[in-house]
Amino acid sequence: MRRFIRVELPPEPVINDKCVRKRLKNSVCDSCAQVCPVDAITFDTMDAVINNQLCYQCGNCLFSCPVDAIDNISPHERTYQNNHLVISHDEPLASVEELLVWHKQYQIDGIEIAEPLVDKWLPVLAALNLKLKTLQEPVWQLIMTQPPEVDSGRRLMFFRQKLDEVPLNKGQVRTGLNARKQFYPQDSWFHIELDPESCILCGACAKVCDEQAITFGDHQFNFDEKRCTGCMSCQVVCFPKSIQVKPHVAKDSEPVTFQYYDAHCERCRLPFSAWQQNERLCPICIQHKKQGWL
């Protein structure tokens, strides 16, 4: 009689319901797809899907998703020693976002790379140092190392060499843009640009902002870019297109506050929020007047 061993496969990577693509019909967030090296993430109406035949779980999406919507993928375990990451073999290339977390969580300030792999890692290291310089953080040093020589004909010496080596530390970093915000609490990664000329002060952007990067109330319209994770939900729900969210690294970002006033429209008699204290027409009636309907 044949006996079969039941093997339970790990769950496949999925995008959960926190994804803004699944919550907002016109969402334009594509942060995960932008960093996927194999184009394994695709979008449809109110949906986002990971193609598990293409995905090899590099983990880049974990560090770019603004709402932590990726499940069943773990960050890659990497080796480090003496405040340096150690890259001795061909492993998944880290993103700049991941290395920024290594910089703070493990106090990493350099990277040792075996010489054949330097060209692969050099662009990422350069991009990382540009961001660290903007944040006034120490830049990473590059140390090139030679691959260890192994006498493949003498197995005993091979194992002896392994025993003589100093063991390297291994670790993983926390994922998600909220984790990065906690490591860099005074810095911002996105710029929220408001056009007051077209903004009608409806407050929809503040209602849809999960991070409270935009708040609206008590006659103050506040923008705190330190809180923003770049989901662009505010940009999607703003029908006058008065808000633009763009990637931008800034050191010691300060909140911006706009003042607004309570007003009553002399045409429709309804209350509204206005930029000027003596505003007499609400945005809807102003639009109707431009159309010649008033």
XYZ file of C-alpha atoms in Angstrom:
294
model
C 0.000 0.000 0.000
C 1.275 3.435 -0.889
C 1.352 6.055 1.772
C 1.025 9.703 0.951
C 2.284 12.514 3.080
C -0.064 15.467 3.273
C 1.814 18.687 2.696
C 0.096 21.986 3.458
C 1.298 24.725 1.166
C 1.655 28.228 2.584
C -1.209 30.612 1.773
C -0.826 32.537 -1.459
C -0.114 36.283 -1.360
C -3.272 38.362 -1.598
C -4.331 41.997 -1.444
C -6.855 42.476 1.357
C -9.869 44.770 1.619
C -7.871 47.628 3.129
C -6.569 48.361 -0.375
C -7.789 51.773 -1.556
C -8.358 50.296 -5.016
C -11.060 48.118 -3.441
C -12.645 50.992 -1.538
C -12.650 53.860 -4.043
C -13.939 53.310 -7.545
C -11.663 55.847 -9.218
C -8.555 55.241 -7.109
C -5.285 55.828 -8.928
C -2.998 54.296 -6.307
C -0.474 51.965 -7.946
C 2.369 52.051 -5.424
C 2.661 48.267 -5.244
C 2.651 47.788 -9.022
C 5.321 50.442 -9.521
C 7.864 48.526 -7.434
C 6.980 45.008 -8.616
C 9.900 43.767 -10.756
C 7.810 41.130 -12.568
C 4.511 43.023 -13.081
C 2.654 40.503 -10.933
C 0.090 43.045 -9.661
C -2.801 44.123 -11.862
C -5.866 46.303 -11.305
C -9.498 46.147 -12.325
C -12.594 48.077 -11.286
C -12.660 48.045 -7.483
C -10.070 45.255 -7.391
C -6.341 44.521 -7.185
C -4.875 41.072 -7.781
C -1.485 39.377 -7.325
C -0.597 36.845 -10.014
C 0.968 34.101 -7.920
C 2.474 32.408 -10.959
C 4.639 35.502 -11.484
C 5.174 36.680 -7.918
C 8.342 35.398 -6.246
C 7.673 37.297 -2.994
C 10.538 39.780 -3.131
C 8.607 41.913 -0.618
C 9.010 45.283 -2.372
C 5.259 45.875 -2.278
C 5.269 45.572 1.518
C 7.305 48.753 1.848
C 5.343 50.847 -0.659
C 1.682 50.028 0.112
C 0.172 53.049 1.911
C -2.429 50.993 3.818
C -0.647 47.690 4.587
C -2.944 45.748 2.275
C -0.543 42.917 1.313
C -1.037 39.606 3.117
C 0.986 36.356 3.207
C 4.318 37.874 2.150
C 7.178 38.275 4.614
C 10.077 40.696 4.230
C 13.295 39.071 3.063
C 15.638 37.957 5.840
C 19.021 39.647 5.391
C 22.393 39.352 7.102
C 24.250 42.145 8.867
C 27.317 42.677 11.034
C 28.972 45.708 12.639
C 26.246 48.083 11.411
C 26.684 46.889 7.830
C 24.367 44.863 5.653
C 26.278 41.925 4.198
C 25.431 40.826 0.647
C 27.527 37.747 -0.081
C 25.253 35.938 -2.534
C 22.654 36.790 -5.149
C 19.526 37.612 -3.152
C 16.410 39.697 -3.913
C 17.342 43.322 -4.441
C 16.124 45.577 -1.636
C 14.124 48.695 -2.406
C 15.127 52.128 -1.161
C 12.066 52.076 1.120
C 13.252 48.858 2.769
C 16.796 50.151 3.280
C 15.457 53.313 4.908
C 13.903 51.118 7.589
C 17.134 49.118 7.993
C 18.906 52.444 8.553
C 16.803 53.207 11.627
C 15.695 49.843 12.982
C 19.176 48.276 13.022
C 21.294 51.451 12.829
C 22.809 50.310 9.540
C 25.197 52.804 7.934
C 26.977 50.744 5.267
C 26.766 47.749 3.010
C 29.313 45.065 2.215
C 28.773 43.571 -1.223
C 30.609 40.739 -2.915
C 32.298 42.216 -5.985
C 30.245 40.386 -8.670
C 27.028 41.861 -7.194
C 28.094 45.501 -6.894
C 26.622 46.604 -10.220
C 23.239 45.179 -9.246
C 23.092 47.056 -5.927
C 24.804 50.305 -6.854
C 21.731 52.162 -8.281
C 19.704 51.386 -5.153
C 22.522 52.533 -2.883
C 22.858 55.795 -4.819
C 19.115 56.501 -4.594
C 19.167 55.682 -0.873
C 22.013 58.093 -0.175
C 20.214 60.903 -1.996
C 17.230 60.519 0.331
C 19.433 60.178 3.423
C 21.255 63.355 2.465
C 17.939 65.203 2.167
C 16.954 63.910 5.609
C 20.354 64.969 7.010
C 21.129 61.374 7.944
C 24.557 59.684 7.575
C 24.933 58.223 4.095
C 25.827 54.570 3.631
C 29.359 53.499 2.826
C 30.019 50.882 0.180
C 32.546 48.152 0.937
C 33.381 45.735 -1.862
C 34.496 42.269 -0.796
C 35.890 39.279 -2.618
C 33.842 36.084 -2.727
C 35.332 33.487 -0.357
C 37.518 30.890 -2.035
C 36.354 27.336 -1.478
C 38.379 24.198 -2.237
C 35.554 22.084 -3.623
C 37.815 19.027 -3.848
C 38.351 18.797 -0.137
C 35.037 18.601 1.668
C 36.572 18.501 5.148
C 38.347 21.799 4.626
C 35.138 23.325 3.291
C 33.301 22.544 6.507
C 36.287 23.674 8.549
C 36.189 26.998 6.759
C 32.516 27.365 7.639
C 33.217 26.631 11.301
C 36.018 29.189 11.433
C 33.850 32.008 10.068
C 32.217 34.476 12.458
C 28.439 33.918 12.245
C 26.473 36.825 10.800
C 23.376 38.318 12.367
C 20.099 37.792 10.559
C 17.035 39.938 10.678
C 13.945 41.370 9.058
C 12.577 44.881 9.192
C 9.100 46.170 9.871
C 6.988 46.771 6.800
C 4.544 49.461 5.712
C 4.735 53.217 5.362
C 3.331 53.687 8.858
C 6.359 51.850 10.269
C 8.633 54.169 8.319
C 6.729 57.172 9.681
C 7.452 55.975 13.215
C 11.182 55.795 12.492
C 11.163 59.256 10.853
C 8.438 61.073 12.836
C 9.442 64.616 11.841
C 9.970 63.986 8.134
C 7.560 63.771 5.222
C 7.576 61.644 2.087
C 4.807 63.293 0.090
C 3.800 66.846 -0.737
C 0.103 67.778 -0.672
C -0.478 70.696 -3.006
C -3.731 72.673 -2.650
C -5.134 75.161 -5.147
C -7.307 77.543 -3.062
C -8.620 79.225 -6.217
C -10.537 76.091 -7.238
C -11.110 74.461 -3.821
C -14.735 74.780 -2.676
C -14.035 73.728 0.945
C -16.364 70.730 0.841
C -14.177 68.727 3.237
C -14.401 65.465 1.262
C -10.615 65.070 1.256
C -10.488 65.186 5.061
C -13.292 62.624 5.397
C -11.516 60.086 3.204
C -8.041 60.522 4.748
C -7.407 57.551 7.062
C -4.129 58.992 8.349
C -5.585 62.389 9.329
C -2.992 64.089 7.177
C -5.870 66.403 6.180
C -8.296 67.712 8.783
C -11.186 70.108 8.322
C -13.048 71.820 11.141
C -13.195 74.764 13.566
C -12.492 77.148 10.683
C -9.120 75.527 10.004
C -8.112 73.450 6.974
C -4.941 71.587 8.040
C -2.361 69.659 6.023
C 0.193 67.605 7.938
C 2.456 65.968 5.355
C 4.284 63.936 8.022
C 1.163 61.785 8.307
C 0.615 61.282 4.576
C 1.300 57.832 3.107
C 0.543 58.782 -0.490
C -2.652 56.754 -1.040
C -4.006 59.698 -3.085
C -7.570 59.107 -1.917
C -7.954 62.840 -1.282
C -6.934 63.537 -4.865
C -9.519 61.050 -6.159
C -12.542 62.413 -4.253
C -11.770 66.075 -4.991
C -14.034 66.773 -7.972
C -12.660 70.321 -8.623
C -9.190 68.644 -8.832
C -7.813 71.098 -6.280
C -5.448 68.642 -4.571
C -2.346 66.982 -5.972
C -0.210 64.495 -4.020
C 3.367 64.070 -5.207
C 6.372 62.149 -3.830
C 8.668 64.579 -2.055
C 11.136 63.981 0.781
C 11.406 66.804 3.311
C 13.225 67.152 6.615
C 11.320 68.489 9.653
C 8.067 69.015 7.795
C 5.675 71.490 9.414
C 1.859 71.409 9.143
C 0.177 74.023 6.939
C -3.086 75.649 8.040
C -5.609 77.572 5.946
C -8.300 79.707 7.539
C -11.905 79.608 6.324
C -15.133 81.282 7.387
C -18.819 80.451 7.855
C -21.110 82.104 5.328
C -24.700 82.030 4.050
C -25.550 82.161 0.376
C -27.870 85.028 -0.483
C -29.319 83.044 -3.387
C -30.024 79.534 -2.112
C -29.994 80.575 1.569
C -27.820 77.622 2.522
C -24.759 77.776 4.817
C -21.334 77.111 3.296
C -17.626 77.497 4.037
C -15.842 80.383 2.335
C -12.279 81.579 1.863
C -13.315 85.207 2.371
C -15.233 86.532 5.339
C -17.833 88.443 3.319
C -18.482 85.848 0.609
C -22.091 86.165 -0.604
C -22.538 83.264 -3.036
C -21.834 79.579 -2.431
C -19.687 77.642 -4.947
C -22.753 76.021 -6.553
C -24.516 79.323 -7.104
C -21.299 80.862 -8.430
C -21.134 78.040 -10.971
C -24.780 78.548 -11.878
C -24.122 82.248 -12.369
C -21.226 81.480 -14.712
C -23.519 79.177 -16.688
C -26.123 81.966 -16.945
C -28.672 80.126 -14.863
C -28.970 82.925 -12.285
